[in-house]
Coordinates of C-alpha atoms in Angstrom, one line a residue:
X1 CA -20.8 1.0 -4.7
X2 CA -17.5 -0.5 -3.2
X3 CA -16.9 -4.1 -3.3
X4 CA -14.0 -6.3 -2.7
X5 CA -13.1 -8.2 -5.7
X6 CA -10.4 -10.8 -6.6
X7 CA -8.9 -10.7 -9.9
X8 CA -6.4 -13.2 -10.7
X9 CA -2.8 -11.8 -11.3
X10 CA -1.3 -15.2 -12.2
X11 CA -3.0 -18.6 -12.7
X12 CA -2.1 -20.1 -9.1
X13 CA -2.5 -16.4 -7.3
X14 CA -5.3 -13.7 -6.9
X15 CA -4.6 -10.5 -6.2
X16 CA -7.5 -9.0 -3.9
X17 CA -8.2 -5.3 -4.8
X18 CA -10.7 -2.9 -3.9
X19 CA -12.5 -0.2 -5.7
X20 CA -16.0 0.2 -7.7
X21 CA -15.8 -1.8 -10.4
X22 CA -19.4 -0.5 -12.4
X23 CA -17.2 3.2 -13.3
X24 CA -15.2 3.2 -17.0
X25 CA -13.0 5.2 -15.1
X26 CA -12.6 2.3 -12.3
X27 CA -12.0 -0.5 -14.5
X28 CA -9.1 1.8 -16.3
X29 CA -7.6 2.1 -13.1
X30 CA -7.6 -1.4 -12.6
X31 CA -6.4 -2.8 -15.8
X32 CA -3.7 -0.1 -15.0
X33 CA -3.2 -0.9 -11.2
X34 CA -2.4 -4.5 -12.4
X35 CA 0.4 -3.6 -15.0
X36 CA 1.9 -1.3 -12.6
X37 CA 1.9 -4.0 -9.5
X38 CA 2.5 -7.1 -11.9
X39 CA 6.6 -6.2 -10.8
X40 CA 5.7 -5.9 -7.2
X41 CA 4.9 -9.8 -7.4
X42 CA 8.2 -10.1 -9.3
X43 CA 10.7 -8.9 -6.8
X44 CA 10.5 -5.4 -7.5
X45 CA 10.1 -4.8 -3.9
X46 CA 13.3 -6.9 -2.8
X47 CA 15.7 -4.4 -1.3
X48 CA 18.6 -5.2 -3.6
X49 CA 16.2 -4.0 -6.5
X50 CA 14.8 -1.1 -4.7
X51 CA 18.1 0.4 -4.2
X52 CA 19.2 0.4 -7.6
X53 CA 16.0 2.4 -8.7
X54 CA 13.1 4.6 -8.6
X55 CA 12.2 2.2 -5.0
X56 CA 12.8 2.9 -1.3
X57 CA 12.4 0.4 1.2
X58 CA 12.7 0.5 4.8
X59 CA 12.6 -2.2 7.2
X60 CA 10.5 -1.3 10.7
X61 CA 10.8 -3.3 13.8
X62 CA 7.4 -4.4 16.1
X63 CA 7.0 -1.0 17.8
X64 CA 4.5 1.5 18.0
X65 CA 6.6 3.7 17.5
X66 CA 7.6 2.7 14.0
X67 CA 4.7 4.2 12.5
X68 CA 6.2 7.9 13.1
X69 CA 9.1 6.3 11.1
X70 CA 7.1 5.3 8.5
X71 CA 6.0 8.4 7.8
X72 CA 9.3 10.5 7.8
X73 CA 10.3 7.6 5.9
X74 CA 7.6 8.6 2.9
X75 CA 8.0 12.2 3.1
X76 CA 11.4 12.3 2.8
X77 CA 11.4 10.0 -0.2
X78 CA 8.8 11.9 -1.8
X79 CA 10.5 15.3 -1.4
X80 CA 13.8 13.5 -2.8
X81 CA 11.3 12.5 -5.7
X82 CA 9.9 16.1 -5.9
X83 CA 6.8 14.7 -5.2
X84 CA 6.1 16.8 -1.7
X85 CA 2.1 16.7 -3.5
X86 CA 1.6 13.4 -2.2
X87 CA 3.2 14.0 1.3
X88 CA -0.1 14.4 3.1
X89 CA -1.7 11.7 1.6
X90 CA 0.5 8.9 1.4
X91 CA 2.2 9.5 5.1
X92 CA -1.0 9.1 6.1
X93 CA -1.7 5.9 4.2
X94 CA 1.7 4.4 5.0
X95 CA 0.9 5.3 8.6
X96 CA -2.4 3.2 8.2
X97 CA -0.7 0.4 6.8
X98 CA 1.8 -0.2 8.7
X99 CA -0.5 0.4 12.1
X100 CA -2.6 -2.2 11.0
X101 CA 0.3 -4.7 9.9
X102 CA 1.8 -3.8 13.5
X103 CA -1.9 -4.4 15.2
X104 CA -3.4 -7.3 13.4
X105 CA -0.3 -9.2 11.4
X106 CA 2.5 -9.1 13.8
X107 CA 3.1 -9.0 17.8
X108 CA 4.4 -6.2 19.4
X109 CA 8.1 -6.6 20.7
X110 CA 8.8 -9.2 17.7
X111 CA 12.4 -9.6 17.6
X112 CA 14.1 -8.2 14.1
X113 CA 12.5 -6.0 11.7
X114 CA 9.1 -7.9 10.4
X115 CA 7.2 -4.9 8.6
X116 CA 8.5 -3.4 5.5
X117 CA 7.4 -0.5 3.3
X118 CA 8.2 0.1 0.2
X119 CA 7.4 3.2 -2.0
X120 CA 7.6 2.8 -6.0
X121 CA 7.9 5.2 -8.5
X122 CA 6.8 4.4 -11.9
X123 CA 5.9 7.2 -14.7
X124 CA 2.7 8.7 -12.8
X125 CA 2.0 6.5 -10.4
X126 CA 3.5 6.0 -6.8
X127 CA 2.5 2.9 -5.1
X128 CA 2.9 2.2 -1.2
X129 CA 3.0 -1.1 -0.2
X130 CA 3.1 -2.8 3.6
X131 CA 4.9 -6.1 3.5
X132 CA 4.3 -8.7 7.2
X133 CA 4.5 -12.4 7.7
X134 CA 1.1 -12.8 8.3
X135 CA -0.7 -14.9 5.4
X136 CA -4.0 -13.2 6.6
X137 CA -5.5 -10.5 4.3
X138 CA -6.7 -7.1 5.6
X139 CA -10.4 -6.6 6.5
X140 CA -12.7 -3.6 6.7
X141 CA -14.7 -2.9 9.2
X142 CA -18.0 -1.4 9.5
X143 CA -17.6 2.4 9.8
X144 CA -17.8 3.6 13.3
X145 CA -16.9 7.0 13.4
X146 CA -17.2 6.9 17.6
X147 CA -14.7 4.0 17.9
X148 CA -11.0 4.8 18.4
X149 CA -9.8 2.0 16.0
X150 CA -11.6 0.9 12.7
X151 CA -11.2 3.5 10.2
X152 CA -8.1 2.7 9.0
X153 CA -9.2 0.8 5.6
X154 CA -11.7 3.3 4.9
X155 CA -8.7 6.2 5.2
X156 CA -6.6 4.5 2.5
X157 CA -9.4 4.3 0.2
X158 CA -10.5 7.5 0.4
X159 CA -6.8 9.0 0.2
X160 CA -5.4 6.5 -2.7
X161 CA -6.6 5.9 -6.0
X162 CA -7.2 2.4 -5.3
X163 CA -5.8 -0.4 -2.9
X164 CA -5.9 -4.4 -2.2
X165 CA -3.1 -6.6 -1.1
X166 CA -1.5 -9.8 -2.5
X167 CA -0.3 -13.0 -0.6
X168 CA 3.3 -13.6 -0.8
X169 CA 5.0 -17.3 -1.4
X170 CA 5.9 -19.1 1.6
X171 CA 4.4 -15.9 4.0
X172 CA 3.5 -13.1 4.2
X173 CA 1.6 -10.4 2.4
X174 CA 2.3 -7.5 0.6
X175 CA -1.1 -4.9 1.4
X176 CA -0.6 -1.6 -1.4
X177 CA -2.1 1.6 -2.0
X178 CA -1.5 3.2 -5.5
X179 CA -1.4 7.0 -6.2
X180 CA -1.3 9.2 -9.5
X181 CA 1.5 11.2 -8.9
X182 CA 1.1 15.0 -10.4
X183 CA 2.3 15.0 -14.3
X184 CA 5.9 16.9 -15.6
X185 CA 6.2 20.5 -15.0

C-alpha cells in the first residue's frame, strides 16, 4: 500500500515523503532517506556548496525546452561520477520533475532562471532534487494510462527508491527523488 505521509524533519517543518510505510525494508529507507536529506534543508543544495563537492546544480529558465537540459545535465554528471547505472533512471526522473515544476509551480516565459536541480552524491545514495518558488506541494493524480499528462508522480516512484518534497523558508520548495547508487567495484 502507498500512502503519503508527513514526518517531521525539524520541530517547525515537515518533510512530506512517500513510500509504504508497513515494509521493514521501507521504514529503513526512511530513517535513511532522512539522514541523507537532513543537509539538503541545511544549504547543501546552495550553489556555492555544490561546487565545492560531490553536488551539481544547474539553474533552468521557464522553457519547455529546459527539460532536454535537465536531462543531459544528469547524465553527464552521472558519467563524471561513474555512475552511467543510474542514467536511465534518473534522467527520466529529473525530466519528471522539472516538467511538473515547469507545468504546475512556475509560468512559462518567467523571466530569469526559476527551476533548479540539483544532484547529490553521498556514499550509496544519489538524490535528485527540483527546487521552484512555488510554496505548493506536488500531487498525484489518479492513474490514467489514456491521458497525455498525469503519470509523472507515479514514474518517479516507480524509478527512485523513494521521493517526497520539502517547503523551503520564505518560498519555494525543494521536490527529491533518492537513488541507491551501485556499491565499489
Amino acid at each position: 500500500m502507498q500512502m503519503h505521509v508527513q514526518t517531521p524533519l525539524h520541530d517547525e517543518v515537515p518533510i512530506h515523503e512517500h513510500g509504504d510505510r508497513a515494509d521493514t525494508p521501507g521504514a529503513r529507507m526512511r530513517q535513511e532517506a532522512q539522514a541523507v536529506l537532513e543537509p539538503l534543508w541545511q544549504g547543501v543544495l546552495s550553489p556555492d556548496r555544490l561546487a565545492a563537492g560531490d553536488g551539481a546544480t544547474c539553474e533552468l529558465p521557464a522553457l519547455y525546452e529546459s527539460v532536454r537540459e535537465a536531462r543531459r545535465f544528469t547524465r553527464t554528471t552521472l558519467q563524471r561520477w561513474d555512475l552511467s547505472t543510474l542514467c536511465e533512471s534518473m534522467e527520466l526522473v529529473a525530466s519528471e520533475l522539472v516538467t511538473n515544476a515547469l507545468r504546475y509551480a512556475v509560468p512559462v516565459g518567467t523571466p530569469g532562471a526559476p527551476v533548479r536541480l540539483s544532484l547529490v552524491r553521498w556514499t550509496y545514495r544519489v538524490v535528485c532534487a527540483v527546487r521552484d518558488p512555488s510554496a505548493a506541494g506536488p500531487v498525484p493524480k489518479d492513474p490514467d494510462f489514456v491521458a497525455e499528462t498525469g503519470r509523472g508522480l507515479h514514474l518517479v516512484e516507480s524509478f527512485s527508491e523513494h521521493w517526497g518534497w520539502h517547503p523551503l523558508a520564505g518560498a519555494g520548495k525543494v521536490v527529491w527523488a533518492l537513488f541507491m547508487a551501485p556499491g565499489p567495484r
